[in-house]
Amino acid sequence: MKKKILSIFLAAMLLLGLSACKTQQKESSSQIYAMDTIMRLTAYGSKGEEAIEAASELIMRLEHLWSVTDEGSDIWAINEAAGQWVSVTPETIDLLTNALVLAEETQGALDPSIYPVVRAWGFTTGDYRVPTQQELTALLERVDHSAIEVDAEGKRVRIPDGTKIDVGAIAKGAAGRMAAQLMVDLGVKSALLDLGGNIQPVGVKPDGSAWRVGVQIPNYEGTAYLAAVESTGRAVVTSGGYQRYFEMGGVRYIHIIDPTTGYPAESGLDSVTVVGEDGGLCDALSTAIFVMGEERGVQLWRDRGDFDLLLIRADGSILVTEGLEQSVMLADGYGDTKIDIAR
Ligand code: AMP
Ligand code: MG
């Protein structure tokens, strides 16, 4: 009899324990510095710690493949090959294949071969300067995404001698997507990967509710939020001039370059947030739509239908595409911000 009571007691304890696990899962987190930014990885559940370790390793490996300044990287090898074919990893083949499709689709607003122009402005070195028109005109002659050849079967890439590429506009999103997939493969059901403003969730929060991702007020001294977007697994990626810029002679020069002019993009937008299943696509599109502006960006949204947009215009007003209508909320104190909905 005593034994029976004990086993009922034990079973009850076990049940209690299990339900406690369900609502209060173990949280693991880690911070790494990669791809020029601080990344914060958080995962829930018993597999979280191991998955974060694996995801960190993956991100570091991708950084070594995709860095434009790291002499061992695939991108470095392509840039230094003086017009010859270069064998690269399957990850780089995928990255560049996707980039070229989007370069085509955005009529070159996204162009990995913009690198010499980005460098001339000092954005890779920190030696900021305003290049002359003559210099920019000469550099722009080398900017042409259609000259990048990707041989997917042979796993090799070739660019003309003098052309240089950089994947800074697309690498973090692709890394986030791959890290999230790795976590899913390792059994993680709930995680939030913050790759320096590229937010890549896995599933929903441990309590079953949506993640809330803040959208920053552009051009703000410090960090403050204008709105939040709810996500149940979709990536939320923002591009904005405020993320990297320098000032000279009272003028602000931002790091996103319009490949048609060689000058920092001026499309009337202060930030572009793209929300979608594919974090790699979101990263590429946030940069491209920042260059393209509202009209062309919304047109692309209509044409593709696989992402949503939150645009902050230079006048402070917001445009969201209808898929976000129910999941955007304004931050306290900004409730009277004008929001237009694109349908
Ligand atoms: P993101 O923060 O994703 O918008 O990417 C911006 C980074 O991409 C810049 O710091 C540059 O390294 C690079 N970049 C700037 N303009 C372009 C462009 N039009 N196409 C592709 N890459 C660009
Ligand atoms: Mg981008």
mmCIF file of C-alpha atoms and ligand atoms in Angstrom:
data_model
loop_
_atom_site.group_PDB
_atom_site.id
_atom_site.type_symbol
_atom_site.label_atom_id
_atom_site.label_comp_id
_atom_site.label_asym_id
_atom_site.label_seq_id
_atom_site.Cartn_x
_atom_site.Cartn_y
_atom_site.Cartn_z
ATOM 1 C CA MET A 1 0.000 0.000 0.000
ATOM 2 C CA LYS A 2 2.754 2.378 1.046
ATOM 3 C CA LYS A 3 4.615 1.554 -2.152
ATOM 4 C CA LYS A 4 1.576 2.388 -4.241
ATOM 5 C CA ILE A 5 1.135 5.781 -2.574
ATOM 6 C CA LEU A 6 4.814 6.516 -3.160
ATOM 7 C CA SER A 7 4.598 5.660 -6.841
ATOM 8 C CA ILE A 8 1.481 7.838 -7.272
ATOM 9 C CA PHE A 9 3.369 10.608 -5.503
ATOM 10 C CA LEU A 10 6.366 10.134 -7.826
ATOM 11 C CA ALA A 11 4.176 10.106 -10.900
ATOM 12 C CA ALA A 12 2.536 13.343 -9.769
ATOM 13 C CA MET A 13 5.949 14.925 -9.197
ATOM 14 C CA LEU A 14 7.056 13.852 -12.632
ATOM 15 C CA LEU A 15 3.941 15.320 -14.243
ATOM 16 C CA LEU A 16 4.436 18.573 -12.361
ATOM 17 C CA GLY A 17 8.042 18.628 -13.434
ATOM 18 C CA LEU A 18 7.131 18.026 -17.029
ATOM 19 C CA SER A 19 4.520 20.757 -17.123
ATOM 20 C CA ALA A 20 6.989 23.163 -15.506
ATOM 21 C CA CYS A 21 9.426 22.307 -18.312
ATOM 22 C CA LYS A 22 6.774 23.005 -20.873
ATOM 23 C CA THR A 23 6.028 26.539 -19.739
ATOM 24 C CA GLN A 24 9.477 27.461 -18.502
ATOM 25 C CA GLN A 25 12.044 26.084 -20.877
ATOM 26 C CA LYS A 26 15.720 26.431 -20.279
ATOM 27 C CA GLU A 27 17.113 29.543 -21.960
ATOM 28 C CA SER A 28 20.620 29.489 -23.426
ATOM 29 C CA SER A 29 22.270 32.477 -24.997
ATOM 30 C CA SER A 30 25.568 33.616 -26.341
ATOM 31 C CA GLN A 31 27.087 36.701 -27.924
ATOM 32 C CA ILE A 32 29.618 36.585 -30.743
ATOM 33 C CA TYR A 33 31.351 39.183 -32.856
ATOM 34 C CA ALA A 34 31.188 38.283 -36.522
ATOM 35 C CA MET A 35 30.586 39.947 -39.885
ATOM 36 C CA ASP A 36 31.478 43.322 -38.399
ATOM 37 C CA THR A 37 28.707 43.258 -35.841
ATOM 38 C CA ILE A 38 27.655 41.888 -32.455
ATOM 39 C CA MET A 39 25.357 38.895 -32.762
ATOM 40 C CA ARG A 40 23.142 37.567 -29.983
ATOM 41 C CA LEU A 41 21.884 34.024 -30.200
ATOM 42 C CA THR A 42 19.181 32.805 -27.796
ATOM 43 C CA ALA A 43 17.602 29.359 -27.833
ATOM 44 C CA TYR A 44 15.098 27.586 -25.599
ATOM 45 C CA GLY A 45 14.811 23.978 -24.516
ATOM 46 C CA SER A 46 17.226 21.176 -23.711
ATOM 47 C CA LYS A 47 18.943 21.294 -27.108
ATOM 48 C CA GLY A 48 19.518 25.044 -26.954
ATOM 49 C CA GLU A 49 23.060 25.192 -25.655
ATOM 50 C CA GLU A 50 24.471 22.662 -28.071
ATOM 51 C CA ALA A 51 22.587 24.276 -30.964
ATOM 52 C CA ILE A 52 23.923 27.731 -30.129
ATOM 53 C CA GLU A 53 27.435 26.384 -30.123
ATOM 54 C CA ALA A 54 26.910 24.753 -33.515
ATOM 55 C CA ALA A 55 25.242 27.880 -34.940
ATOM 56 C CA SER A 56 28.112 30.080 -33.693
ATOM 57 C CA GLU A 57 30.641 27.801 -35.344
ATOM 58 C CA LEU A 58 28.680 27.898 -38.587
ATOM 59 C CA ILE A 59 28.486 31.705 -38.553
ATOM 60 C CA MET A 60 32.228 32.007 -37.879
ATOM 61 C CA ARG A 61 32.938 29.602 -40.735
ATOM 62 C CA LEU A 62 30.720 31.622 -43.090
ATOM 63 C CA GLU A 63 32.418 34.837 -42.011
ATOM 64 C CA HIS A 64 35.778 33.304 -42.996
ATOM 65 C CA LEU A 65 34.345 32.292 -46.366
ATOM 66 C CA TRP A 66 32.641 35.596 -47.124
ATOM 67 C CA SER A 67 34.819 38.333 -45.630
ATOM 68 C CA VAL A 68 36.114 40.734 -48.260
ATOM 69 C CA THR A 69 39.228 41.537 -46.222
ATOM 70 C CA ASP A 70 40.164 38.065 -44.909
ATOM 71 C CA GLU A 71 42.910 36.702 -47.154
ATOM 72 C CA GLY A 72 41.692 33.129 -46.791
ATOM 73 C CA SER A 73 38.111 33.839 -47.855
ATOM 74 C CA ASP A 74 36.336 32.714 -51.007
ATOM 75 C CA ILE A 75 35.495 36.346 -51.789
ATOM 76 C CA TRP A 76 39.127 37.389 -51.405
ATOM 77 C CA ALA A 77 40.223 34.573 -53.727
ATOM 78 C CA ILE A 78 37.659 35.610 -56.358
ATOM 79 C CA ASN A 79 38.738 39.260 -56.137
ATOM 80 C CA GLU A 80 42.436 38.428 -56.437
ATOM 81 C CA ALA A 81 42.161 35.906 -59.277
ATOM 82 C CA ALA A 82 42.882 38.426 -62.057
ATOM 83 C CA GLY A 83 40.115 37.132 -64.293
ATOM 84 C CA GLN A 84 40.677 33.399 -63.708
ATOM 85 C CA TRP A 85 38.135 30.820 -62.509
ATOM 86 C CA VAL A 86 38.281 30.183 -58.747
ATOM 87 C CA SER A 87 36.995 27.051 -56.974
ATOM 88 C CA VAL A 88 34.757 27.973 -54.048
ATOM 89 C CA THR A 89 32.563 26.236 -51.468
ATOM 90 C CA PRO A 90 28.936 25.264 -52.203
ATOM 91 C CA GLU A 91 27.852 27.891 -49.632
ATOM 92 C CA THR A 92 29.475 30.642 -51.691
ATOM 93 C CA ILE A 93 27.967 29.274 -54.909
ATOM 94 C CA ASP A 94 24.498 29.456 -53.302
ATOM 95 C CA LEU A 95 25.077 32.932 -51.916
ATOM 96 C CA LEU A 96 26.251 34.360 -55.231
ATOM 97 C CA THR A 97 23.608 32.529 -57.263
ATOM 98 C CA ASN A 98 20.864 34.080 -55.117
ATOM 99 C CA ALA A 99 22.566 37.481 -55.239
ATOM 100 C CA LEU A 100 22.704 37.465 -59.028
ATOM 101 C CA VAL A 101 19.016 36.567 -59.353
ATOM 102 C CA LEU A 102 18.138 39.512 -57.101
ATOM 103 C CA ALA A 103 20.592 41.855 -58.807
ATOM 104 C CA GLU A 104 18.789 41.084 -62.050
ATOM 105 C CA GLU A 105 15.338 41.421 -60.516
ATOM 106 C CA THR A 106 16.166 44.781 -58.878
ATOM 107 C CA GLN A 107 17.753 46.104 -62.095
ATOM 108 C CA GLY A 108 21.110 46.317 -60.355
ATOM 109 C CA ALA A 109 19.931 48.228 -57.251
ATOM 110 C CA LEU A 110 21.617 45.335 -55.443
ATOM 111 C CA ASP A 111 24.997 44.791 -57.024
ATOM 112 C CA PRO A 112 27.827 42.854 -55.299
ATOM 113 C CA SER A 113 30.311 44.427 -57.741
ATOM 114 C CA ILE A 114 29.697 47.874 -56.162
ATOM 115 C CA TYR A 115 32.623 47.106 -53.815
ATOM 116 C CA PRO A 116 35.271 49.432 -55.371
ATOM 117 C CA VAL A 117 32.854 52.345 -54.960
ATOM 118 C CA VAL A 118 32.005 51.402 -51.355
ATOM 119 C CA ARG A 119 35.746 51.208 -50.653
ATOM 120 C CA ALA A 120 36.436 54.571 -52.316
ATOM 121 C CA TRP A 121 34.049 56.205 -49.847
ATOM 122 C CA GLY A 122 36.037 54.530 -47.054
ATOM 123 C CA PHE A 123 33.300 52.245 -45.822
ATOM 124 C CA THR A 124 35.482 49.157 -45.599
ATOM 125 C CA THR A 125 38.584 50.833 -44.214
ATOM 126 C CA GLY A 126 37.138 53.602 -42.035
ATOM 127 C CA ASP A 127 39.219 56.145 -44.038
ATOM 128 C CA TYR A 128 36.149 58.165 -44.907
ATOM 129 C CA ARG A 129 36.344 60.593 -47.817
ATOM 130 C CA VAL A 130 34.215 62.016 -50.608
ATOM 131 C CA PRO A 131 35.546 60.702 -53.928
ATOM 132 C CA THR A 132 35.602 63.043 -56.920
ATOM 133 C CA GLN A 133 33.035 62.655 -59.682
ATOM 134 C CA GLN A 134 35.840 61.630 -62.020
ATOM 135 C CA GLU A 135 36.956 58.872 -59.680
ATOM 136 C CA LEU A 136 33.403 57.600 -59.245
ATOM 137 C CA THR A 137 32.775 57.606 -62.994
ATOM 138 C CA ALA A 138 35.915 55.532 -63.559
ATOM 139 C CA LEU A 139 35.019 53.077 -60.767
ATOM 140 C CA LEU A 140 31.426 52.713 -61.993
ATOM 141 C CA GLU A 141 32.710 51.369 -65.308
ATOM 142 C CA ARG A 142 33.738 48.259 -63.366
ATOM 143 C CA VAL A 143 30.387 47.858 -61.627
ATOM 144 C CA ASP A 144 28.389 45.236 -63.483
ATOM 145 C CA HIS A 145 26.757 42.265 -61.803
ATOM 146 C CA SER A 146 26.212 40.586 -65.169
ATOM 147 C CA ALA A 147 29.995 40.138 -65.461
ATOM 148 C CA ILE A 148 30.019 37.790 -62.447
ATOM 149 C CA GLU A 149 30.047 34.214 -63.709
ATOM 150 C CA VAL A 150 28.890 31.444 -61.388
ATOM 151 C CA ASP A 151 29.441 27.868 -62.572
ATOM 152 C CA ALA A 152 27.208 26.029 -60.090
ATOM 153 C CA GLU A 153 28.052 22.570 -61.370
ATOM 154 C CA GLY A 154 31.796 23.145 -61.447
ATOM 155 C CA LYS A 155 31.601 25.052 -58.108
ATOM 156 C CA ARG A 156 33.664 27.922 -59.448
ATOM 157 C CA VAL A 157 33.336 31.672 -59.944
ATOM 158 C CA ARG A 158 34.989 34.118 -62.321
ATOM 159 C CA ILE A 159 34.958 37.911 -62.488
ATOM 160 C CA PRO A 160 36.848 40.155 -64.916
ATOM 161 C CA ASP A 161 40.250 41.429 -63.863
ATOM 162 C CA GLY A 162 39.695 44.724 -62.025
ATOM 163 C CA THR A 163 36.157 43.881 -60.892
ATOM 164 C CA LYS A 164 35.758 43.340 -57.142
ATOM 165 C CA ILE A 165 32.805 41.917 -55.253
ATOM 166 C CA ASP A 166 31.541 42.202 -51.699
ATOM 167 C CA VAL A 167 28.656 40.338 -50.064
ATOM 168 C CA GLY A 168 28.174 42.729 -47.122
ATOM 169 C CA ALA A 169 24.582 43.407 -48.176
ATOM 170 C CA ILE A 170 23.531 39.751 -48.153
ATOM 171 C CA ALA A 171 25.852 37.709 -45.912
ATOM 172 C CA LYS A 172 24.175 38.234 -42.533
ATOM 173 C CA GLY A 173 20.736 37.291 -43.818
ATOM 174 C CA ALA A 174 22.046 34.152 -45.486
ATOM 175 C CA ALA A 175 24.035 33.230 -42.367
ATOM 176 C CA GLY A 176 20.929 33.745 -40.216
ATOM 177 C CA ARG A 177 18.823 31.529 -42.435
ATOM 178 C CA MET A 178 21.451 28.770 -42.398
ATOM 179 C CA ALA A 179 22.008 29.024 -38.635
ATOM 180 C CA ALA A 180 18.245 28.817 -37.997
ATOM 181 C CA GLN A 181 17.969 25.736 -40.215
ATOM 182 C CA LEU A 182 20.864 24.109 -38.362
ATOM 183 C CA MET A 183 19.107 24.762 -35.043
ATOM 184 C CA VAL A 184 15.890 23.203 -36.358
ATOM 185 C CA ASP A 185 17.897 20.176 -37.518
ATOM 186 C CA LEU A 186 19.349 19.894 -34.014
ATOM 187 C CA GLY A 187 15.870 19.779 -32.505
ATOM 188 C CA VAL A 188 15.372 23.409 -31.418
ATOM 189 C CA LYS A 189 11.773 24.625 -31.635
ATOM 190 C CA SER A 190 12.199 28.151 -30.321
ATOM 191 C CA ALA A 191 15.125 30.545 -30.787
ATOM 192 C CA LEU A 192 15.898 34.129 -31.678
ATOM 193 C CA LEU A 193 19.025 34.964 -33.645
ATOM 194 C CA ASP A 194 19.918 38.650 -33.737
ATOM 195 C CA LEU A 195 22.654 39.091 -36.313
ATOM 196 C CA GLY A 196 23.292 42.795 -35.843
ATOM 197 C CA GLY A 197 19.783 43.927 -36.686
ATOM 198 C CA ASN A 198 18.988 40.986 -38.943
ATOM 199 C CA ILE A 199 16.456 39.166 -36.779
ATOM 200 C CA GLN A 200 15.968 35.495 -37.567
ATOM 201 C CA PRO A 201 13.570 33.583 -35.320
ATOM 202 C CA VAL A 202 13.082 29.842 -35.095
ATOM 203 C CA GLY A 203 9.400 29.123 -34.462
ATOM 204 C CA VAL A 204 7.573 31.180 -31.832
ATOM 205 C CA LYS A 205 8.369 32.114 -28.225
ATOM 206 C CA PRO A 206 8.453 29.196 -25.754
ATOM 207 C CA ASP A 207 5.014 30.237 -24.422
ATOM 208 C CA GLY A 208 3.573 29.990 -27.931
ATOM 209 C CA SER A 209 3.239 33.738 -28.540
ATOM 210 C CA ALA A 210 4.810 35.724 -31.404
ATOM 211 C CA TRP A 211 8.204 37.413 -31.161
ATOM 212 C CA ARG A 212 8.138 41.205 -31.088
ATOM 213 C CA VAL A 213 10.911 42.786 -33.102
ATOM 214 C CA GLY A 214 11.610 46.482 -32.650
ATOM 215 C CA VAL A 215 12.038 48.770 -35.653
ATOM 216 C CA GLN A 216 14.389 51.612 -34.828
ATOM 217 C CA ILE A 217 13.795 55.302 -35.293
ATOM 218 C CA PRO A 218 16.264 56.198 -38.061
ATOM 219 C CA ASN A 219 18.795 58.987 -37.525
ATOM 220 C CA TYR A 220 18.263 58.951 -33.763
ATOM 221 C CA GLU A 221 21.170 59.652 -31.425
ATOM 222 C CA GLY A 222 21.301 56.283 -29.679
ATOM 223 C CA THR A 223 18.705 53.585 -30.021
ATOM 224 C CA ALA A 224 14.956 54.099 -29.784
ATOM 225 C CA TYR A 225 12.050 52.283 -31.356
ATOM 226 C CA LEU A 226 9.281 53.630 -33.511
ATOM 227 C CA ALA A 227 7.371 50.393 -33.959
ATOM 228 C CA ALA A 228 7.430 46.661 -33.375
ATOM 229 C CA VAL A 229 6.605 43.863 -35.773
ATOM 230 C CA GLU A 230 5.208 40.558 -34.561
ATOM 231 C CA SER A 231 6.755 37.495 -36.113
ATOM 232 C CA THR A 232 5.836 33.841 -35.841
ATOM 233 C CA GLY A 233 8.991 32.605 -37.528
ATOM 234 C CA ARG A 234 9.570 35.094 -40.338
ATOM 235 C CA ALA A 235 12.882 36.970 -40.472
ATOM 236 C CA VAL A 236 12.804 40.742 -39.892
ATOM 237 C CA VAL A 237 15.679 42.567 -41.581
ATOM 238 C CA THR A 238 16.296 46.316 -41.648
ATOM 239 C CA SER A 239 18.573 48.455 -43.816
ATOM 240 C CA GLY A 240 19.046 52.110 -43.026
ATOM 241 C CA GLY A 241 21.559 54.847 -43.621
ATOM 242 C CA TYR A 242 21.750 55.448 -39.862
ATOM 243 C CA GLN A 243 23.408 52.035 -39.416
ATOM 244 C CA ARG A 244 26.694 53.268 -40.898
ATOM 245 C CA TYR A 245 27.616 56.734 -42.113
ATOM 246 C CA PHE A 246 30.063 59.588 -41.783
ATOM 247 C CA GLU A 247 29.697 63.351 -41.826
ATOM 248 C CA MET A 248 31.902 65.787 -43.666
ATOM 249 C CA GLY A 249 31.342 69.484 -44.286
ATOM 250 C CA GLY A 250 27.954 69.227 -42.617
ATOM 251 C CA VAL A 251 26.771 66.523 -45.045
ATOM 252 C CA ARG A 252 25.897 62.978 -44.010
ATOM 253 C CA TYR A 253 27.141 60.203 -46.297
ATOM 254 C CA ILE A 254 25.598 56.773 -45.771
ATOM 255 C CA HIS A 255 26.937 53.296 -46.585
ATOM 256 C CA ILE A 256 24.278 52.155 -49.047
ATOM 257 C CA ILE A 257 25.360 53.205 -52.513
ATOM 258 C CA ASP A 258 23.162 53.729 -55.548
ATOM 259 C CA PRO A 259 24.991 51.830 -58.310
ATOM 260 C CA THR A 260 23.590 54.166 -60.973
ATOM 261 C CA THR A 261 25.300 57.238 -59.446
ATOM 262 C CA GLY A 262 28.072 55.941 -57.176
ATOM 263 C CA TYR A 263 26.692 58.232 -54.461
ATOM 264 C CA PRO A 264 24.902 57.249 -51.252
ATOM 265 C CA ALA A 265 21.321 56.265 -52.061
ATOM 266 C CA GLU A 266 18.727 59.021 -51.775
ATOM 267 C CA SER A 267 15.369 57.465 -52.372
ATOM 268 C CA GLY A 268 13.268 59.282 -49.805
ATOM 269 C CA LEU A 269 13.431 56.372 -47.357
ATOM 270 C CA ASP A 270 15.173 56.410 -43.995
ATOM 271 C CA SER A 271 14.818 52.694 -43.387
ATOM 272 C CA VAL A 272 13.519 49.591 -45.075
ATOM 273 C CA THR A 273 12.401 46.554 -43.062
ATOM 274 C CA VAL A 274 11.702 43.359 -44.971
ATOM 275 C CA VAL A 275 9.793 40.504 -43.318
ATOM 276 C CA GLY A 276 9.808 37.069 -44.897
ATOM 277 C CA GLU A 277 10.414 33.339 -44.557
ATOM 278 C CA ASP A 278 13.840 33.546 -46.198
ATOM 279 C CA GLY A 279 16.214 35.727 -44.178
ATOM 280 C CA GLY A 280 18.694 35.741 -47.059
ATOM 281 C CA LEU A 281 16.099 37.184 -49.409
ATOM 282 C CA CYS A 282 15.077 39.743 -46.757
ATOM 283 C CA ASP A 283 18.660 40.993 -46.375
ATOM 284 C CA ALA A 284 19.198 41.341 -50.126
ATOM 285 C CA LEU A 285 15.853 43.081 -50.602
ATOM 286 C CA SER A 286 16.229 45.495 -47.683
ATOM 287 C CA THR A 287 19.395 46.898 -49.234
ATOM 288 C CA ALA A 288 17.984 46.902 -52.773
ATOM 289 C CA ILE A 289 14.677 48.555 -51.816
ATOM 290 C CA PHE A 290 16.547 51.194 -49.816
ATOM 291 C CA VAL A 291 18.152 52.122 -53.154
ATOM 292 C CA MET A 292 15.001 51.663 -55.265
ATOM 293 C CA GLY A 293 12.611 53.700 -53.116
ATOM 294 C CA GLU A 294 8.975 53.246 -52.204
ATOM 295 C CA GLU A 295 7.328 53.003 -55.596
ATOM 296 C CA ARG A 296 9.640 50.382 -57.055
ATOM 297 C CA GLY A 297 9.842 48.558 -53.716
ATOM 298 C CA VAL A 298 6.072 48.216 -53.461
ATOM 299 C CA GLN A 299 5.940 47.108 -57.084
ATOM 300 C CA LEU A 300 8.466 44.372 -56.307
ATOM 301 C CA TRP A 301 6.325 43.333 -53.313
ATOM 302 C CA ARG A 302 3.319 43.014 -55.644
ATOM 303 C CA ASP A 303 5.326 41.080 -58.230
ATOM 304 C CA ARG A 304 6.888 38.584 -55.828
ATOM 305 C CA GLY A 305 4.340 38.204 -53.027
ATOM 306 C CA ASP A 306 6.775 36.354 -50.735
ATOM 307 C CA PHE A 307 7.689 39.144 -48.318
ATOM 308 C CA ASP A 308 6.267 42.181 -46.530
ATOM 309 C CA LEU A 309 7.631 45.676 -46.064
ATOM 310 C CA LEU A 310 7.743 48.374 -43.420
ATOM 311 C CA LEU A 311 9.175 51.564 -44.887
ATOM 312 C CA ILE A 312 10.033 54.635 -42.816
ATOM 313 C CA ARG A 313 9.947 57.657 -45.065
ATOM 314 C CA ALA A 314 12.187 60.700 -44.672
ATOM 315 C CA ASP A 315 9.161 62.653 -43.357
ATOM 316 C CA GLY A 316 8.802 60.128 -40.502
ATOM 317 C CA SER A 317 5.626 58.494 -41.799
ATOM 318 C CA ILE A 318 5.351 54.722 -42.299
ATOM 319 C CA LEU A 319 4.203 52.505 -45.119
ATOM 320 C CA VAL A 320 3.438 48.846 -44.452
ATOM 321 C CA THR A 321 2.291 46.225 -46.900
ATOM 322 C CA GLU A 322 -0.997 44.592 -46.002
ATOM 323 C CA GLY A 323 0.515 41.349 -44.722
ATOM 324 C CA LEU A 324 1.835 43.333 -41.745
ATOM 325 C CA GLU A 325 -1.326 45.288 -41.043
ATOM 326 C CA GLN A 326 -2.244 43.151 -38.021
ATOM 327 C CA SER A 327 1.285 42.656 -36.733
ATOM 328 C CA VAL A 328 2.710 46.175 -36.544
ATOM 329 C CA MET A 329 2.323 48.264 -33.420
ATOM 330 C CA LEU A 330 3.622 51.743 -32.725
ATOM 331 C CA ALA A 331 5.871 52.364 -29.741
ATOM 332 C CA ASP A 332 4.665 54.404 -26.768
ATOM 333 C CA GLY A 333 4.781 58.090 -27.599
ATOM 334 C CA TYR A 334 4.600 57.496 -31.361
ATOM 335 C CA GLY A 335 0.946 56.482 -31.551
ATOM 336 C CA ASP A 336 0.016 59.337 -33.876
ATOM 337 C CA THR A 337 2.609 58.434 -36.532
ATOM 338 C CA LYS A 338 0.944 58.318 -39.944
ATOM 339 C CA ILE A 339 0.745 54.765 -41.349
ATOM 340 C CA ASP A 340 -0.250 54.010 -44.939
ATOM 341 C CA ILE A 341 -1.114 50.464 -45.964
ATOM 342 C CA ALA A 342 -0.169 49.160 -49.409
ATOM 343 C CA ARG A 343 -2.705 46.648 -50.753
HETATM 344 P P1 AMP B 1 22.888 46.213 -45.609
HETATM 345 O O1 AMP B 1 23.300 46.686 -44.265
HETATM 346 O O2 AMP B 1 22.455 44.788 -45.648
HETATM 347 O O3 AMP B 1 21.860 47.106 -46.233
HETATM 348 O O4 AMP B 1 24.167 46.228 -46.542
HETATM 349 C C1 AMP B 1 24.926 47.394 -46.735
HETATM 350 C C2 AMP B 1 26.329 47.023 -47.135
HETATM 351 O O5 AMP B 1 26.326 46.445 -48.449
HETATM 352 C C3 AMP B 1 27.244 48.241 -47.247
HETATM 353 O O6 AMP B 1 27.922 48.465 -46.046
HETATM 354 C C4 AMP B 1 28.177 47.856 -48.392
HETATM 355 O O7 AMP B 1 29.214 47.032 -47.941
HETATM 356 C C5 AMP B 1 27.299 47.034 -49.296
HETATM 357 N N1 AMP B 1 26.558 47.825 -50.305
HETATM 358 C C6 AMP B 1 26.306 49.167 -50.330
HETATM 359 N N2 AMP B 1 25.517 49.486 -51.381
HETATM 360 C C7 AMP B 1 25.262 48.322 -52.032
HETATM 361 C C8 AMP B 1 24.500 47.985 -53.196
HETATM 362 N N3 AMP B 1 23.822 48.903 -53.888
HETATM 363 N N4 AMP B 1 24.485 46.679 -53.576
HETATM 364 C C9 AMP B 1 25.150 45.734 -52.879
HETATM 365 N N5 AMP B 1 25.882 45.989 -51.795
HETATM 366 C C10 AMP B 1 25.930 47.261 -51.351
HETATM 367 MG MG MG B 2 21.049 43.797 -46.797
#
